[in-house]
Amino acid sequence: MAMNIKVGALALALSLPLCLGACTPMDAGFGDSVRTNLAAQTIDPDPAANGAEPAYSGQKGAAAVERYRTDRVKPPKGIRTTDGISGGASNSGGSGR
């Protein structure tokens, strides 16, 4: 009988911190990161009100398809991605002697 009381007291002593942990106050900002991520991924139902107009149109797309079908595709414009700056390590492939 004394052994059952010791086991019960030990179980109570071990479970007491878990019960007290539930009494801690919640952080006021708890879950803000989840709500921020959801808001960032929500599609604006009225994007024209924000001045965001699409950069494409059906007429331009149809003209592009027609040029592709008749093999009169416009050549792409060349772009420069650097200003002639080169860098990086040189590897001679030697043994380093």
mmCIF file with all atom_site columns, C-alpha atoms in Angstrom:
data_model
loop_
_atom_site.group_PDB
_atom_site.id
_atom_site.type_symbol
_atom_site.label_atom_id
_atom_site.label_alt_id
_atom_site.label_comp_id
_atom_site.label_asym_id
_atom_site.label_entity_id
_atom_site.label_seq_id
_atom_site.pdbx_PDB_ins_code
_atom_site.Cartn_x
_atom_site.Cartn_y
_atom_site.Cartn_z
_atom_site.occupancy
_atom_site.B_iso_or_equiv
_atom_site.pdbx_formal_charge
_atom_site.auth_seq_id
_atom_site.auth_comp_id
_atom_site.auth_asym_id
_atom_site.auth_atom_id
_atom_site.pdbx_PDB_model_num
ATOM 1  C CA . MET A 1 1  ? 0.000  0.000  0.000   1.00 0.00 ? 1  MET A CA 1
ATOM 2  C CA . ALA A 1 2  ? 2.829  2.401  0.849   1.00 0.00 ? 2  ALA A CA 1
ATOM 3  C CA . MET A 1 3  ? 4.361  1.666  -2.549  1.00 0.00 ? 3  MET A CA 1
ATOM 4  C CA . ASN A 1 4  ? 1.142  2.706  -4.342  1.00 0.00 ? 4  ASN A CA 1
ATOM 5  C CA . ILE A 1 5  ? 1.124  6.015  -2.466  1.00 0.00 ? 5  ILE A CA 1
ATOM 6  C CA . LYS A 1 6  ? 4.753  6.710  -3.438  1.00 0.00 ? 6  LYS A CA 1
ATOM 7  C CA . VAL A 1 7  ? 4.022  5.897  -7.095  1.00 0.00 ? 7  VAL A CA 1
ATOM 8  C CA . GLY A 1 8  ? 0.940  8.120  -7.038  1.00 0.00 ? 8  GLY A CA 1
ATOM 9  C CA . ALA A 1 9  ? 2.871  10.972 -5.434  1.00 0.00 ? 9  ALA A CA 1
ATOM 10 C CA . LEU A 1 10 ? 5.642  10.576 -8.012  1.00 0.00 ? 10 LEU A CA 1
ATOM 11 C CA . ALA A 1 11 ? 3.127  10.625 -10.868 1.00 0.00 ? 11 ALA A CA 1
ATOM 12 C CA . LEU A 1 12 ? 1.534  13.752 -9.418  1.00 0.00 ? 12 LEU A CA 1
ATOM 13 C CA . ALA A 1 13 ? 4.909  15.434 -9.009  1.00 0.00 ? 13 ALA A CA 1
ATOM 14 C CA . LEU A 1 14 ? 5.843  14.664 -12.616 1.00 0.00 ? 14 LEU A CA 1
ATOM 15 C CA . SER A 1 15 ? 2.531  15.779 -14.095 1.00 0.00 ? 15 SER A CA 1
ATOM 16 C CA . LEU A 1 16 ? 2.266  19.004 -12.072 1.00 0.00 ? 16 LEU A CA 1
ATOM 17 C CA . PRO A 1 17 ? 4.699  21.017 -14.291 1.00 0.00 ? 17 PRO A CA 1
ATOM 18 C CA . LEU A 1 18 ? 2.715  19.995 -17.372 1.00 0.00 ? 18 LEU A CA 1
ATOM 19 C CA . CYS A 1 19 ? -0.518 21.195 -15.804 1.00 0.00 ? 19 CYS A CA 1
ATOM 20 C CA . LEU A 1 20 ? 1.028  24.490 -14.707 1.00 0.00 ? 20 LEU A CA 1
ATOM 21 C CA . GLY A 1 21 ? 2.454  25.047 -18.181 1.00 0.00 ? 21 GLY A CA 1
ATOM 22 C CA . ALA A 1 22 ? -1.079 25.275 -19.507 1.00 0.00 ? 22 ALA A CA 1
ATOM 23 C CA . CYS A 1 23 ? -1.720 28.281 -17.266 1.00 0.00 ? 23 CYS A CA 1
ATOM 24 C CA . THR A 1 24 ? 0.852  30.509 -18.967 1.00 0.00 ? 24 THR A CA 1
ATOM 25 C CA . PRO A 1 25 ? -0.610 33.506 -20.799 1.00 0.00 ? 25 PRO A CA 1
ATOM 26 C CA . MET A 1 26 ? -0.698 33.405 -24.601 1.00 0.00 ? 26 MET A CA 1
ATOM 27 C CA . ASP A 1 27 ? 1.561  35.731 -26.535 1.00 0.00 ? 27 ASP A CA 1
ATOM 28 C CA . ALA A 1 28 ? -0.472 38.474 -28.222 1.00 0.00 ? 28 ALA A CA 1
ATOM 29 C CA . GLY A 1 29 ? 1.514  38.018 -31.455 1.00 0.00 ? 29 GLY A CA 1
ATOM 30 C CA . PHE A 1 30 ? 1.100  34.250 -31.539 1.00 0.00 ? 30 PHE A CA 1
ATOM 31 C CA . GLY A 1 31 ? 0.170  33.191 -35.082 1.00 0.00 ? 31 GLY A CA 1
ATOM 32 C CA . ASP A 1 32 ? 1.041  36.502 -36.739 1.00 0.00 ? 32 ASP A CA 1
ATOM 33 C CA . SER A 1 33 ? 3.572  34.876 -39.057 1.00 0.00 ? 33 SER A CA 1
ATOM 34 C CA . VAL A 1 34 ? 0.949  32.428 -40.310 1.00 0.00 ? 34 VAL A CA 1
ATOM 35 C CA . ARG A 1 35 ? -1.566 35.216 -40.923 1.00 0.00 ? 35 ARG A CA 1
ATOM 36 C CA . THR A 1 36 ? 1.095  37.313 -42.681 1.00 0.00 ? 36 THR A CA 1
ATOM 37 C CA . ASN A 1 37 ? 1.994  34.419 -44.986 1.00 0.00 ? 37 ASN A CA 1
ATOM 38 C CA . LEU A 1 38 ? -1.664 33.797 -45.789 1.00 0.00 ? 38 LEU A CA 1
ATOM 39 C CA . ALA A 1 39 ? -2.207 37.477 -46.598 1.00 0.00 ? 39 ALA A CA 1
ATOM 40 C CA . ALA A 1 40 ? 0.866  37.525 -48.865 1.00 0.00 ? 40 ALA A CA 1
ATOM 41 C CA . GLN A 1 41 ? -0.450 34.535 -50.824 1.00 0.00 ? 41 GLN A CA 1
ATOM 42 C CA . THR A 1 42 ? -4.005 35.806 -51.222 1.00 0.00 ? 42 THR A CA 1
ATOM 43 C CA . ILE A 1 43 ? -4.935 36.933 -54.716 1.00 0.00 ? 43 ILE A CA 1
ATOM 44 C CA . ASP A 1 44 ? -6.340 40.450 -54.952 1.00 0.00 ? 44 ASP A CA 1
ATOM 45 C CA . PRO A 1 45 ? -9.895 40.068 -56.307 1.00 0.00 ? 45 PRO A CA 1
ATOM 46 C CA . ASP A 1 46 ? -9.840 43.545 -57.894 1.00 0.00 ? 46 ASP A CA 1
ATOM 47 C CA . PRO A 1 47 ? -6.288 44.236 -59.143 1.00 0.00 ? 47 PRO A CA 1
ATOM 48 C CA . ALA A 1 48 ? -7.419 46.968 -61.569 1.00 0.00 ? 48 ALA A CA 1
ATOM 49 C CA . ALA A 1 49 ? -8.318 49.154 -58.594 1.00 0.00 ? 49 ALA A CA 1
ATOM 50 C CA . ASN A 1 50 ? -4.648 49.106 -57.590 1.00 0.00 ? 50 ASN A CA 1
ATOM 51 C CA . GLY A 1 51 ? -3.477 50.303 -60.997 1.00 0.00 ? 51 GLY A CA 1
ATOM 52 C CA . ALA A 1 52 ? -2.111 46.890 -61.947 1.00 0.00 ? 52 ALA A CA 1
ATOM 53 C CA . GLU A 1 53 ? -2.981 46.407 -65.591 1.00 0.00 ? 53 GLU A CA 1
ATOM 54 C CA . PRO A 1 54 ? -1.890 43.262 -67.430 1.00 0.00 ? 54 PRO A CA 1
ATOM 55 C CA . ALA A 1 55 ? 1.010  43.698 -69.842 1.00 0.00 ? 55 ALA A CA 1
ATOM 56 C CA . TYR A 1 56 ? -0.596 41.428 -72.416 1.00 0.00 ? 56 TYR A CA 1
ATOM 57 C CA . SER A 1 57 ? -3.689 41.379 -74.579 1.00 0.00 ? 57 SER A CA 1
ATOM 58 C CA . GLY A 1 58 ? -5.561 38.830 -76.643 1.00 0.00 ? 58 GLY A CA 1
ATOM 59 C CA . GLN A 1 59 ? -4.981 40.737 -79.889 1.00 0.00 ? 59 GLN A CA 1
ATOM 60 C CA . LYS A 1 60 ? -1.207 40.814 -79.408 1.00 0.00 ? 60 LYS A CA 1
ATOM 61 C CA . GLY A 1 61 ? -1.207 37.125 -78.498 1.00 0.00 ? 61 GLY A CA 1
ATOM 62 C CA . ALA A 1 62 ? -3.275 36.193 -81.555 1.00 0.00 ? 62 ALA A CA 1
ATOM 63 C CA . ALA A 1 63 ? -0.933 38.201 -83.803 1.00 0.00 ? 63 ALA A CA 1
ATOM 64 C CA . ALA A 1 64 ? 2.083  36.429 -82.298 1.00 0.00 ? 64 ALA A CA 1
ATOM 65 C CA . VAL A 1 65 ? 0.507  33.012 -82.900 1.00 0.00 ? 65 VAL A CA 1
ATOM 66 C CA . GLU A 1 66 ? -0.308 33.966 -86.484 1.00 0.00 ? 66 GLU A CA 1
ATOM 67 C CA . ARG A 1 67 ? 3.302  35.109 -87.095 1.00 0.00 ? 67 ARG A CA 1
ATOM 68 C CA . TYR A 1 68 ? 4.506  31.787 -85.667 1.00 0.00 ? 68 TYR A CA 1
ATOM 69 C CA . ARG A 1 69 ? 2.180  29.796 -87.924 1.00 0.00 ? 69 ARG A CA 1
ATOM 70 C CA . THR A 1 70 ? 3.255  31.692 -91.049 1.00 0.00 ? 70 THR A CA 1
ATOM 71 C CA . ASP A 1 71 ? 6.967  31.542 -90.087 1.00 0.00 ? 71 ASP A CA 1
ATOM 72 C CA . ARG A 1 72 ? 7.295  35.332 -89.822 1.00 0.00 ? 72 ARG A CA 1
ATOM 73 C CA . VAL A 1 73 ? 8.504  35.386 -86.191 1.00 0.00 ? 73 VAL A CA 1
ATOM 74 C CA . LYS A 1 74 ? 10.139 38.606 -85.055 1.00 0.00 ? 74 LYS A CA 1
ATOM 75 C CA . PRO A 1 75 ? 13.791 38.101 -84.122 1.00 0.00 ? 75 PRO A CA 1
ATOM 76 C CA . PRO A 1 76 ? 14.428 38.693 -80.424 1.00 0.00 ? 76 PRO A CA 1
ATOM 77 C CA . LYS A 1 77 ? 16.211 41.842 -79.354 1.00 0.00 ? 77 LYS A CA 1
ATOM 78 C CA . GLY A 1 78 ? 19.700 41.336 -78.029 1.00 0.00 ? 78 GLY A CA 1
ATOM 79 C CA . ILE A 1 79 ? 20.355 42.334 -74.462 1.00 0.00 ? 79 ILE A CA 1
ATOM 80 C CA . ARG A 1 80 ? 23.541 42.880 -72.533 1.00 0.00 ? 80 ARG A CA 1
ATOM 81 C CA . THR A 1 81 ? 23.749 41.279 -69.149 1.00 0.00 ? 81 THR A CA 1
ATOM 82 C CA . THR A 1 82 ? 27.172 42.660 -68.201 1.00 0.00 ? 82 THR A CA 1
ATOM 83 C CA . ASP A 1 83 ? 29.264 45.707 -68.950 1.00 0.00 ? 83 ASP A CA 1
ATOM 84 C CA . GLY A 1 84 ? 32.262 43.772 -70.154 1.00 0.00 ? 84 GLY A CA 1
ATOM 85 C CA . ILE A 1 85 ? 33.426 43.003 -66.639 1.00 0.00 ? 85 ILE A CA 1
ATOM 86 C CA . SER A 1 86 ? 34.964 39.598 -66.345 1.00 0.00 ? 86 SER A CA 1
ATOM 87 C CA . GLY A 1 87 ? 35.904 37.834 -63.188 1.00 0.00 ? 87 GLY A CA 1
ATOM 88 C CA . GLY A 1 88 ? 36.355 34.514 -61.601 1.00 0.00 ? 88 GLY A CA 1
ATOM 89 C CA . ALA A 1 89 ? 39.278 32.314 -60.882 1.00 0.00 ? 89 ALA A CA 1
ATOM 90 C CA . SER A 1 90 ? 41.627 31.090 -63.555 1.00 0.00 ? 90 SER A CA 1
ATOM 91 C CA . ASN A 1 91 ? 42.401 27.405 -63.493 1.00 0.00 ? 91 ASN A CA 1
ATOM 92 C CA . SER A 1 92 ? 45.415 26.324 -65.512 1.00 0.00 ? 92 SER A CA 1
ATOM 93 C CA . GLY A 1 93 ? 44.859 22.660 -64.801 1.00 0.00 ? 93 GLY A CA 1
ATOM 94 C CA . GLY A 1 94 ? 48.521 22.204 -63.826 1.00 0.00 ? 94 GLY A CA 1
ATOM 95 C CA . SER A 1 95 ? 49.934 20.381 -60.858 1.00 0.00 ? 95 SER A CA 1
ATOM 96 C CA . GLY A 1 96 ? 50.643 23.628 -58.998 1.00 0.00 ? 96 GLY A CA 1
ATOM 97 C CA . ARG A 1 97 ? 54.458 23.383 -59.092 1.00 0.00 ? 97 ARG A CA 1
#
